[in-house]
Coordinates of C-alpha atoms in Angstrom, one line a residue:
Chain S
X51 CA -16.0 86.7 59.6
X52 CA -16.9 86.9 56.0
X53 CA -20.5 86.8 55.0
X54 CA -22.1 84.3 52.8
X55 CA -22.5 86.3 49.4
X56 CA -25.5 87.0 47.2
X57 CA -28.0 85.4 49.8
X58 CA -30.5 88.2 48.8
X59 CA -29.3 90.4 46.3
X60 CA -28.5 88.8 42.6
X61 CA -25.3 87.9 41.4
X62 CA -24.4 89.8 38.6
X63 CA -23.5 87.4 36.1
X64 CA -26.7 85.1 37.1
X65 CA -29.0 87.4 37.8
X66 CA -30.1 85.3 40.9
X67 CA -29.2 84.8 44.4
X68 CA -27.0 82.0 44.7
X69 CA -29.3 79.6 46.6
X70 CA -32.1 79.9 43.7
X71 CA -29.6 78.5 41.0
X72 CA -28.1 75.9 43.6
X73 CA -31.5 74.2 43.8
X74 CA -32.3 74.1 40.5
X75 CA -29.1 72.3 40.1
X76 CA -30.0 70.1 42.6
X77 CA -33.2 69.2 41.0
X78 CA -31.7 68.9 37.9
X79 CA -29.9 66.1 39.5
X80 CA -32.9 64.8 40.9
X81 CA -34.2 64.5 37.6
X82 CA -31.6 62.1 36.4
X83 CA -31.9 60.0 39.7
X84 CA -35.8 59.6 39.1
X85 CA -35.2 59.5 35.1
X86 CA -33.1 56.7 35.5
X87 CA -35.7 54.7 37.5
X88 CA -38.5 55.7 34.9
X89 CA -36.0 54.6 32.5
X90 CA -35.9 51.1 34.2
X91 CA -39.5 51.0 34.5
X92 CA -39.9 51.5 30.9
X93 CA -37.2 48.6 30.3
X94 CA -38.8 46.1 32.8
X95 CA -42.2 46.7 31.2
X96 CA -41.5 46.3 27.7
X97 CA -39.3 43.4 28.4
X98 CA -42.1 41.5 30.4
X99 CA -44.3 39.0 28.6
X100 CA -47.3 40.4 30.9
X101 CA -47.8 43.4 32.8
X102 CA -50.5 44.0 35.5
X103 CA -52.9 46.9 35.6
X104 CA -51.8 48.9 38.8
X105 CA -55.6 48.2 40.0
X106 CA -55.0 44.5 40.4
X107 CA -52.3 45.1 43.4
X108 CA -52.7 48.7 44.2
X109 CA -55.4 50.6 45.9
X110 CA -56.5 53.5 43.3
X111 CA -58.8 55.6 45.7
X112 CA -56.3 55.8 48.6
X113 CA -53.5 57.2 46.0
X114 CA -56.0 59.4 44.6
X115 CA -56.7 60.9 48.2
X116 CA -52.7 61.1 48.6
X117 CA -52.6 63.1 45.3
X118 CA -54.9 65.4 46.7
X119 CA -53.0 66.0 49.7
X120 CA -49.9 66.4 48.3
X121 CA -51.2 69.2 45.6
X122 CA -52.8 70.8 48.4
X123 CA -49.6 70.7 50.3
X124 CA -48.0 72.3 47.4
X125 CA -50.4 75.2 47.3
X126 CA -50.0 75.7 51.2
X127 CA -46.3 75.8 50.7
X128 CA -46.6 78.5 47.9
X129 CA -49.1 80.7 50.0
X130 CA -46.6 80.6 53.1
X131 CA -43.9 82.2 50.7
X132 CA -46.5 84.6 49.4
X133 CA -47.3 85.4 52.9
X134 CA -43.7 86.4 54.1
X135 CA -43.8 88.5 50.8
X136 CA -46.7 90.2 52.4
X137 CA -44.8 90.7 55.6
X138 CA -47.3 88.4 57.5
X139 CA -45.6 85.8 59.6
X140 CA -48.6 84.6 61.2
X141 CA -50.1 83.5 58.1
X142 CA -47.0 82.2 57.0
X143 CA -46.4 79.9 60.1
X144 CA -50.1 78.7 59.5
X145 CA -49.6 77.7 55.9
X146 CA -46.1 76.2 56.6
X147 CA -47.8 74.0 59.5
X148 CA -50.6 73.2 57.2
X149 CA -47.8 72.1 54.4
X150 CA -45.9 70.0 57.2
X151 CA -49.2 68.4 58.3
X152 CA -50.1 67.4 54.7
X153 CA -46.7 65.6 54.5
X154 CA -47.4 63.5 57.7
X155 CA -50.9 62.7 55.9
X156 CA -49.2 61.7 52.8
X157 CA -47.0 59.2 54.9
X158 CA -50.0 57.8 57.0
X159 CA -51.7 57.1 54.0
X160 CA -48.6 55.5 52.0
X161 CA -47.9 53.6 55.5
X162 CA -51.6 52.2 55.3
X163 CA -51.3 51.3 51.6
X164 CA -47.7 49.4 52.3
X165 CA -49.0 47.7 55.2
X166 CA -52.0 46.4 53.4
X167 CA -49.3 44.7 50.6
X168 CA -47.4 43.2 53.6
X169 CA -50.3 41.7 55.0
X170 CA -51.0 40.2 51.8
X171 CA -47.5 39.0 51.4
X172 CA -46.8 41.6 48.7
X173 CA -43.4 42.3 48.9
X174 CA -40.7 43.6 46.5
X175 CA -39.5 40.2 45.7
X176 CA -43.0 38.9 44.6
X177 CA -43.0 40.4 41.3
X178 CA -40.9 42.8 39.0
X179 CA -44.1 45.2 39.1
X180 CA -44.1 45.0 42.9
X181 CA -40.0 45.7 42.8
X182 CA -40.3 49.1 40.9
X183 CA -43.4 50.1 42.7
X184 CA -41.5 49.7 45.9
X185 CA -38.5 51.4 44.9
X186 CA -40.0 54.5 43.1
X187 CA -42.5 55.1 46.0
X188 CA -40.0 54.4 48.7
X189 CA -37.4 56.8 47.1
X190 CA -40.4 59.3 46.6
X191 CA -41.3 58.8 50.3
X192 CA -37.6 59.4 51.6
X193 CA -38.0 62.7 49.7
X194 CA -40.9 63.7 51.2
X195 CA -39.4 63.0 54.7
X196 CA -36.2 65.0 53.8
X197 CA -38.9 67.5 52.6
X198 CA -40.7 67.6 55.9
X199 CA -37.4 67.9 57.9
X200 CA -36.7 71.0 56.0
X201 CA -40.1 72.5 56.2
X202 CA -40.0 71.4 60.1
X203 CA -37.1 73.3 60.7
X204 CA -38.5 76.6 59.0
X205 CA -41.7 76.4 60.9
X206 CA -39.9 76.1 64.1
X207 CA -36.2 76.9 65.0
X208 CA -35.4 78.0 61.5
X209 CA -38.1 80.8 61.7
X210 CA -35.8 83.0 64.1
X211 CA -34.0 84.5 60.9
X212 CA -37.1 86.1 59.8
X213 CA -36.4 88.5 62.9
X214 CA -33.0 89.5 61.8
X215 CA -32.9 88.9 57.9
X216 CA -36.5 88.8 56.7
X217 CA -35.5 88.7 53.0
X218 CA -33.1 85.9 53.3
X219 CA -35.4 84.0 55.2
X220 CA -38.3 84.5 52.6
X221 CA -35.5 83.3 49.8
X222 CA -35.0 80.0 52.1
X223 CA -38.8 79.4 51.8
X224 CA -38.7 79.9 48.2
X225 CA -36.0 77.5 47.7
X226 CA -37.5 74.9 50.1
X227 CA -40.8 75.3 48.0
X228 CA -39.0 74.7 44.9
X229 CA -37.7 71.4 46.4
X230 CA -41.2 70.5 47.9
X231 CA -43.1 71.3 44.5
X232 CA -40.5 69.1 42.8
X233 CA -41.5 66.1 45.2
X234 CA -45.1 67.0 44.2
X235 CA -44.2 66.8 40.5
X236 CA -42.8 63.5 40.7
X237 CA -45.7 62.2 42.3
X238 CA -47.7 63.6 39.7
X239 CA -46.0 61.6 37.1
X240 CA -45.8 58.2 39.7
X241 CA -49.5 58.2 40.1
X242 CA -50.6 57.6 36.6
X243 CA -47.5 55.6 35.8
X244 CA -47.8 52.9 38.8
X245 CA -51.6 53.1 39.6
X246 CA -53.5 53.7 36.4
X247 CA -51.6 52.0 33.5
Chain X
X269 CA -43.0 97.1 49.5
X270 CA -44.9 99.1 47.2
X271 CA -48.7 99.0 46.9
X272 CA -48.3 97.6 43.5
X273 CA -46.4 94.7 44.6
X274 CA -48.8 94.1 47.3
X275 CA -51.5 93.8 44.5
X276 CA -49.3 91.8 42.3
X277 CA -48.9 89.2 45.2
X278 CA -52.6 89.3 45.9
X279 CA -53.3 88.4 42.1
X280 CA -50.8 85.7 42.1
X281 CA -52.5 84.2 45.0
X282 CA -55.5 84.0 43.1
X283 CA -53.9 82.1 40.1
X284 CA -52.2 79.7 42.7
X285 CA -55.7 79.1 44.1
X286 CA -57.0 78.7 40.5
X287 CA -54.1 76.4 39.6
X288 CA -55.1 74.1 42.8
X289 CA -58.7 73.8 41.4
X290 CA -57.4 72.8 37.8
X291 CA -55.2 70.3 39.3
X292 CA -57.8 68.6 41.2
X293 CA -59.9 68.5 38.4
X294 CA -57.4 66.7 36.0
X295 CA -56.4 64.2 39.0
X296 CA -60.1 63.4 38.9
X297 CA -59.9 63.2 34.7
X298 CA -56.9 61.0 34.9
X299 CA -58.5 58.6 37.4
X300 CA -61.8 58.6 35.5
X301 CA -59.8 58.0 32.3
X302 CA -58.3 54.9 33.7
X303 CA -61.7 53.3 34.6
X304 CA -62.7 53.7 31.0
X305 CA -60.5 50.3 30.3
X306 CA -59.1 52.0 26.9
X307 CA -58.2 48.8 25.3
X308 CA -55.1 50.1 23.6
X309 CA -52.1 50.2 26.1
X310 CA -50.6 52.6 23.9
X311 CA -53.8 55.2 24.0
X312 CA -53.9 54.9 27.7
X313 CA -50.3 55.3 28.3
X314 CA -50.4 58.5 26.2
X315 CA -53.6 59.8 27.5
X316 CA -52.4 59.3 31.0
X317 CA -49.0 60.9 30.4
X318 CA -50.3 63.7 28.5
X319 CA -52.9 64.6 31.2
X320 CA -49.7 64.3 33.7
X321 CA -47.6 66.6 31.5
X322 CA -50.4 69.3 31.9
X323 CA -50.2 68.8 35.5
X324 CA -46.4 69.0 35.9
X325 CA -46.4 72.1 33.5
X326 CA -48.9 73.6 35.6
X327 CA -47.0 73.1 39.1
X328 CA -43.6 74.0 37.2
X329 CA -44.5 77.4 35.7
X330 CA -46.9 78.7 38.2
X331 CA -45.9 77.2 41.7
X332 CA -42.2 77.0 40.6
X333 CA -42.4 80.0 39.0
X334 CA -40.8 79.1 35.9
X335 CA -43.2 81.1 33.9
X336 CA -41.0 84.2 34.6
X337 CA -37.4 83.1 35.5
X338 CA -33.7 84.1 34.5
X339 CA -32.5 82.7 31.4
X340 CA -29.6 80.6 33.0
X341 CA -32.3 78.3 34.6
X342 CA -33.9 77.7 31.5
X343 CA -30.5 76.8 30.1
X344 CA -30.0 74.3 33.1
X345 CA -33.5 73.0 32.4
X346 CA -33.1 72.4 28.5
X347 CA -29.8 70.4 29.2
X348 CA -31.8 68.2 32.1
X349 CA -34.3 67.6 29.6
X350 CA -31.9 66.5 26.8
X351 CA -30.8 64.0 29.1
X352 CA -33.7 62.8 30.1
X353 CA -34.7 61.9 26.7
X354 CA -31.5 60.4 26.2
X355 CA -32.3 58.2 29.3
X356 CA -35.9 57.3 27.9
X357 CA -34.5 56.5 24.4
X358 CA -32.0 53.8 26.0
X359 CA -35.1 51.2 27.1
X360 CA -36.8 51.9 23.9
X361 CA -34.0 51.6 21.6
X362 CA -33.1 48.2 23.7
X363 CA -36.5 46.9 23.0
X364 CA -36.4 47.8 19.5
X365 CA -33.1 46.1 19.0
X366 CA -34.4 42.8 21.0
X367 CA -37.4 42.7 18.5
X368 CA -35.2 43.2 15.5
X369 CA -33.1 40.1 16.9
X370 CA -36.2 37.9 17.3

């Protein structure tokens, strides 16, 4: 069976291992996905006769806490990759575990926020602001879940690759990290747009 | 791995922690600014997005290693930014057009 080429060694024409260019192309498509929704947000907001301040409907302290949780998870993710670079698998496991737990924490806080809205009979159909709020945060939440599946796999069964192909595994963590940081980056823009303006 | 590699990764780790602290401070600044209740919506939007751009820039350049990356990735991102700007121009142009009609 032929091996997958350029998993560790750089491809001569791009200067990168293939997965790295791959994830960046994927992230470019993700920018367009969220960009289209941000564009819709601007259209809805400029077209609306009145627009509520986020604090009228949303819980700013909880969302601030969630921002901190997600930023912290980005740091633990990059530290997990650094640990592999330093050949310290134990440290990698701890940092990756923390990253996964931070994802769980983010979702729990988000779930509390959503359930409070529903208790007050605030749904996407209630008004345009809540419609775009639920769409954007819902899509972002799905991305968090997707990242957690990947991170969970690399923390658990996927980590077996470290024993046989450590360099390739380290690259996998870098790629998973690039996705996770992107999810953090999207939240960095969602937070002020929806909650603070 | 050479000793200099180990040293450079350890140095990077300190940078990551520094960026973490900067991101926390900027998050508090964003929230603080929102409590000032700036009367001009435009100014509030500009300030909020400016801080978000600084935070996003830190994440992209340090955590995502864009501060030292291959040229091809910069080209991919330049194209992405171009199309993103077009996406943002669409609603603004639509809004200005509507105002012109009224």
